[in-house]
GROMACS .gro file of C-alpha atoms in nm:
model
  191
    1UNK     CA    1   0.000   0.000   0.000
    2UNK     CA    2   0.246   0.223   0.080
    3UNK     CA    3   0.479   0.154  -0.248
    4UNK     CA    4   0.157   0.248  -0.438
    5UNK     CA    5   0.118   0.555  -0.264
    6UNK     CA    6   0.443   0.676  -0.311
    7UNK     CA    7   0.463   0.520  -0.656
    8UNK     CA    8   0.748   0.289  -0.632
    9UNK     CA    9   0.757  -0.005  -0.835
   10UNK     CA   10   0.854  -0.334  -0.595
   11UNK     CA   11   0.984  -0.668  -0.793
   12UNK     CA   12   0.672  -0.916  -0.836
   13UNK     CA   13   0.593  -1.151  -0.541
   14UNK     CA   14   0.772  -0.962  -0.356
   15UNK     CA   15   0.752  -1.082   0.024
   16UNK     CA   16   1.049  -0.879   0.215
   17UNK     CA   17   1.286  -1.184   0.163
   18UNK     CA   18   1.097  -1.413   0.342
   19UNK     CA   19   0.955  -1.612  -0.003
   20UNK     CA   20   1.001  -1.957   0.170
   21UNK     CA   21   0.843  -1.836   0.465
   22UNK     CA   22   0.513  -1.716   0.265
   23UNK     CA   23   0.450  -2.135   0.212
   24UNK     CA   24   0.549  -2.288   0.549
   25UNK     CA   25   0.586  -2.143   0.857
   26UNK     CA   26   0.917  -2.129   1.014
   27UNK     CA   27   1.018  -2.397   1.269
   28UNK     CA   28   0.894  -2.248   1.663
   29UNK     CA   29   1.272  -2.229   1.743
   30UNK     CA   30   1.375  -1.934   1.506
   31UNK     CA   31   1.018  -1.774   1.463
   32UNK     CA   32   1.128  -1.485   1.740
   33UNK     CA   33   1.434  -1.391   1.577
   34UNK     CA   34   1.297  -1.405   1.223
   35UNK     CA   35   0.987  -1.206   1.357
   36UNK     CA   36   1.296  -0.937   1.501
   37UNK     CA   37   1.468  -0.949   1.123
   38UNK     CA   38   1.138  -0.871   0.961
   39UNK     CA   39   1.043  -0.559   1.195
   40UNK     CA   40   1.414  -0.447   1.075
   41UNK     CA   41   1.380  -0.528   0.696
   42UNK     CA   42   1.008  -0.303   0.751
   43UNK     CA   43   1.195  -0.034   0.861
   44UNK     CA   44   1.475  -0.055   0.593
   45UNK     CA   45   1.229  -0.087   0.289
   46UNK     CA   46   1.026   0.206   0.492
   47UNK     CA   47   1.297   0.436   0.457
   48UNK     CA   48   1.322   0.342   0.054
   49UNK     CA   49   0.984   0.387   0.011
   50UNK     CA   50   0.944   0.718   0.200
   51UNK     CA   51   1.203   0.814   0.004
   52UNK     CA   52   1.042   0.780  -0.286
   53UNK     CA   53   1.249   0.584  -0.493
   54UNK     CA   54   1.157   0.501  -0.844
   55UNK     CA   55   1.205   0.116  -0.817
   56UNK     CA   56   1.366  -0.184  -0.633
   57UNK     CA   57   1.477  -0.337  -0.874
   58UNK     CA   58   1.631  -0.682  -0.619
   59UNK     CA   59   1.630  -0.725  -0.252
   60UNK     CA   60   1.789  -1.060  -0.111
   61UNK     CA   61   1.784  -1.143   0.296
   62UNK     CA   62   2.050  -1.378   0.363
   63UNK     CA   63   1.948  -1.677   0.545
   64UNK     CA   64   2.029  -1.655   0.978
   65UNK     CA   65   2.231  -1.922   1.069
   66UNK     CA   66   1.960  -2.088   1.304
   67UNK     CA   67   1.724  -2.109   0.970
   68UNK     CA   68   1.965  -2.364   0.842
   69UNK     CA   69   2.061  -2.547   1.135
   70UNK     CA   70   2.363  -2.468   1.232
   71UNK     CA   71   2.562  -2.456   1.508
   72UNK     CA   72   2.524  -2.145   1.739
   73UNK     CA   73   2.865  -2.083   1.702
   74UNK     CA   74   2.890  -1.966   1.322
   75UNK     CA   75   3.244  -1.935   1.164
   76UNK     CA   76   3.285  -1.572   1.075
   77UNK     CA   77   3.329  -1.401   0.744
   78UNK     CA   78   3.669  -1.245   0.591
   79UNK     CA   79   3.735  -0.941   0.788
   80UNK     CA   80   3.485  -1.008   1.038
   81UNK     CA   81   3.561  -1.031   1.370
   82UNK     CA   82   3.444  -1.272   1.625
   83UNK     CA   83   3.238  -1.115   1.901
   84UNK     CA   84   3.299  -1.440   2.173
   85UNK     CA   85   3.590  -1.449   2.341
   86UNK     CA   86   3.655  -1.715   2.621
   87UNK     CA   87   3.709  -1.607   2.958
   88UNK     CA   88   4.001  -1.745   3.145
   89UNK     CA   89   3.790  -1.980   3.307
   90UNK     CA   90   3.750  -2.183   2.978
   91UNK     CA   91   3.397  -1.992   2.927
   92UNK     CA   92   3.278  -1.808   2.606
   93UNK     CA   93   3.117  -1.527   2.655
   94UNK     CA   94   2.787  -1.472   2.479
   95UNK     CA   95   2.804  -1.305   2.161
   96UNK     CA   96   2.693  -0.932   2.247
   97UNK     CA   97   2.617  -0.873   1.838
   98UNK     CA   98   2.401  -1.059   1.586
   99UNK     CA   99   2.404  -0.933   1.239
  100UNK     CA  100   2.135  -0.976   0.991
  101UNK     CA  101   2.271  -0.868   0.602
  102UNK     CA  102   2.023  -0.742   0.293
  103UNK     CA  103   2.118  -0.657  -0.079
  104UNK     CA  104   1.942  -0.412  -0.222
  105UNK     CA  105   1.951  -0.270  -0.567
  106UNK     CA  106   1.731   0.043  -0.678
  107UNK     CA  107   1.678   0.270  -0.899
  108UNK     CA  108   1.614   0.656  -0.877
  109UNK     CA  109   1.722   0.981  -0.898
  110UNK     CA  110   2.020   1.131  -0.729
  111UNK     CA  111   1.821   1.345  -0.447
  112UNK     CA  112   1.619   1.070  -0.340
  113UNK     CA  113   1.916   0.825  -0.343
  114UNK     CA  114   2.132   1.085  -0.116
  115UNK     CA  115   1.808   1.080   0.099
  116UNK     CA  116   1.808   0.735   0.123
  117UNK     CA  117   2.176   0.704   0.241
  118UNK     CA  118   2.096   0.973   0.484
  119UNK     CA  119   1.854   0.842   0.672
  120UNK     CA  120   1.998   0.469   0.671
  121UNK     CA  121   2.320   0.645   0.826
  122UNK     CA  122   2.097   0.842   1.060
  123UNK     CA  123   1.861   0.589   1.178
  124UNK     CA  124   1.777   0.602   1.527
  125UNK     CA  125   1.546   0.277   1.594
  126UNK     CA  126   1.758   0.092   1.375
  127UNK     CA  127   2.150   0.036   1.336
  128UNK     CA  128   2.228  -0.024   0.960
  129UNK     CA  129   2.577  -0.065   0.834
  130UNK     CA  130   2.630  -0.034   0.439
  131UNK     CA  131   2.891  -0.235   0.400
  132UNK     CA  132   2.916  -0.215  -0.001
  133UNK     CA  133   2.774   0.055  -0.214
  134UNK     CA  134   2.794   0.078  -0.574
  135UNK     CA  135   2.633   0.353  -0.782
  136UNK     CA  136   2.586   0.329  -1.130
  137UNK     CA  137   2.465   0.638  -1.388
  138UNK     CA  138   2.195   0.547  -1.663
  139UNK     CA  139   2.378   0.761  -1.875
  140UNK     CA  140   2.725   0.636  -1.945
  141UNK     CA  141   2.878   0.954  -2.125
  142UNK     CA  142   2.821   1.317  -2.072
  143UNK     CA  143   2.697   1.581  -2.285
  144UNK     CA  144   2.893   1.651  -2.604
  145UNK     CA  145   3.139   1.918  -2.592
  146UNK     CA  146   3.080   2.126  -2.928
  147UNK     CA  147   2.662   2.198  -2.705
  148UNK     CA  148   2.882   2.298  -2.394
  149UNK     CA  149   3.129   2.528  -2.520
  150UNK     CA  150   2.887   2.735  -2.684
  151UNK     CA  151   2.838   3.078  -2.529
  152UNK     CA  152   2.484   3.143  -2.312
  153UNK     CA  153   2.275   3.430  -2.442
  154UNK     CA  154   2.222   3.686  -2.177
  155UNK     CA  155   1.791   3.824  -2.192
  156UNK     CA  156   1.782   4.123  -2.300
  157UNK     CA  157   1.713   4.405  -2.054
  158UNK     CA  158   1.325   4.526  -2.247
  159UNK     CA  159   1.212   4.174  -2.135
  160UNK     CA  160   0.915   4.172  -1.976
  161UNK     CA  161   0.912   3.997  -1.672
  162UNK     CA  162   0.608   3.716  -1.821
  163UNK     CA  163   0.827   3.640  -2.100
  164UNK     CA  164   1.098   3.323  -2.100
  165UNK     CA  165   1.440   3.400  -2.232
  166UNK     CA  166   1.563   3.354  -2.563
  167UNK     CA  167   1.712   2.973  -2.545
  168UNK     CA  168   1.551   2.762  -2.271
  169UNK     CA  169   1.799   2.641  -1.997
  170UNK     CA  170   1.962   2.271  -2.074
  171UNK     CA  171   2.076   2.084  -1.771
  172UNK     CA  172   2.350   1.890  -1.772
  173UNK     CA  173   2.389   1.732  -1.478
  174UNK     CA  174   2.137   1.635  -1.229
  175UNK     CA  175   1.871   1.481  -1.491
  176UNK     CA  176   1.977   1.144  -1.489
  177UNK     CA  177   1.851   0.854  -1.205
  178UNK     CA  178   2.097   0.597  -1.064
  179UNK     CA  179   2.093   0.226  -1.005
  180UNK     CA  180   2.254   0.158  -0.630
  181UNK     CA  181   2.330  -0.143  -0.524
  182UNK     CA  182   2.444  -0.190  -0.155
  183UNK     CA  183   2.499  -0.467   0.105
  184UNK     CA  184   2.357  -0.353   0.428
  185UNK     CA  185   2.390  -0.517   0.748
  186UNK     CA  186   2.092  -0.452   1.042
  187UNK     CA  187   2.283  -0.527   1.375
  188UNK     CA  188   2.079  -0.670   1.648
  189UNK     CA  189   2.244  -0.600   1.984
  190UNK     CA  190   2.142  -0.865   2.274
  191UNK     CA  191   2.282  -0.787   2.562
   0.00000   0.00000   0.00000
């Protein structure tokens, strides 16, 4: 409802990540965490949507470790660091993190894009991380030269005030929308 308000065009099916979950119901055991993850992938899309971008274009929720099975103890990523540590008593202590990680990709235009960085770097309910970012222009070259070196006619000073100038104003840059792409990880804290 609110994607159609704000016109922005969402991929088709689209259930916040959770696809399996809109067929079965998710074991008992992970149902409170999953139920956290989707409160925090609401507020994320929010913040797109208020925004008003033009489209997402792909969103992907990485699976939490207890959806597969695994061990509480998961082996971290490359460049991640481990939030246990063992005490000396021979004790871990719990893990005081627990990160959940999105991909996005959408498309609009620059102001609205800026606005969505903004308030995913500002968020006070929520603590995102953008880990990777990549922006990508639809337009791949810039305007020719020969239409940009050409002199700008100044309006003559009998003009009335109703009238437009001579030559309307071309814009050059600003124009164009974007296609972002960004990893984003929603940190739960659980102490």
């Amino acid at each position: 409802e609110r994607a159609r308000t704000n016109n922005v065009k969402l991929p088709d099916k689209f259930e916040l990540g959770f696809d399996e979950f809109a067929r079965t119901m998710p074991s008992t055991a992970v149902a409170a965490l999953l139920g956290q993850e989707l409160s925090q992938v609401q507020m994320f899309i929010n913040i797109l949507l208020d925004a008003k971008v033009d489209s997402i274009t792909a969103f992907r929720r990485r699976p939490l470790p207890e959806e597969r099975g695994a061990s509480p103890t998961p082996t971290p990523s490359p460049g991640q660091r481990v939030a246990t540590s063992a005490k000396p008593g021979g004790t871990p202590t719990p893990k005081l993190i627990e990160r959940n990680v999105i991909e996005v990709t959408f498309k609009a235009a620059p102001g609205a894009a800026r606005k969505v960085m903004n308030e995913i770097t500002s968020s006070t309910s929520q603590f995102f991380i953008i880990r990777t970012l990549y922006v990508h222009n639809e337009k791949d070259k810039g305007p020719p030269r020969s239409r940009t070196g050409a002199p700008t006619p100044t309006p003559s000073p009998q003009a009335s005030p109703g009238q437009s100038p001579a030559a309307a104003l071309n814009f050059i840059v600003g124009t164009e929308h974007i296609e972002v792409s960004a990893t984003v990880e929603m940190l739960r804290f659980t102490f």
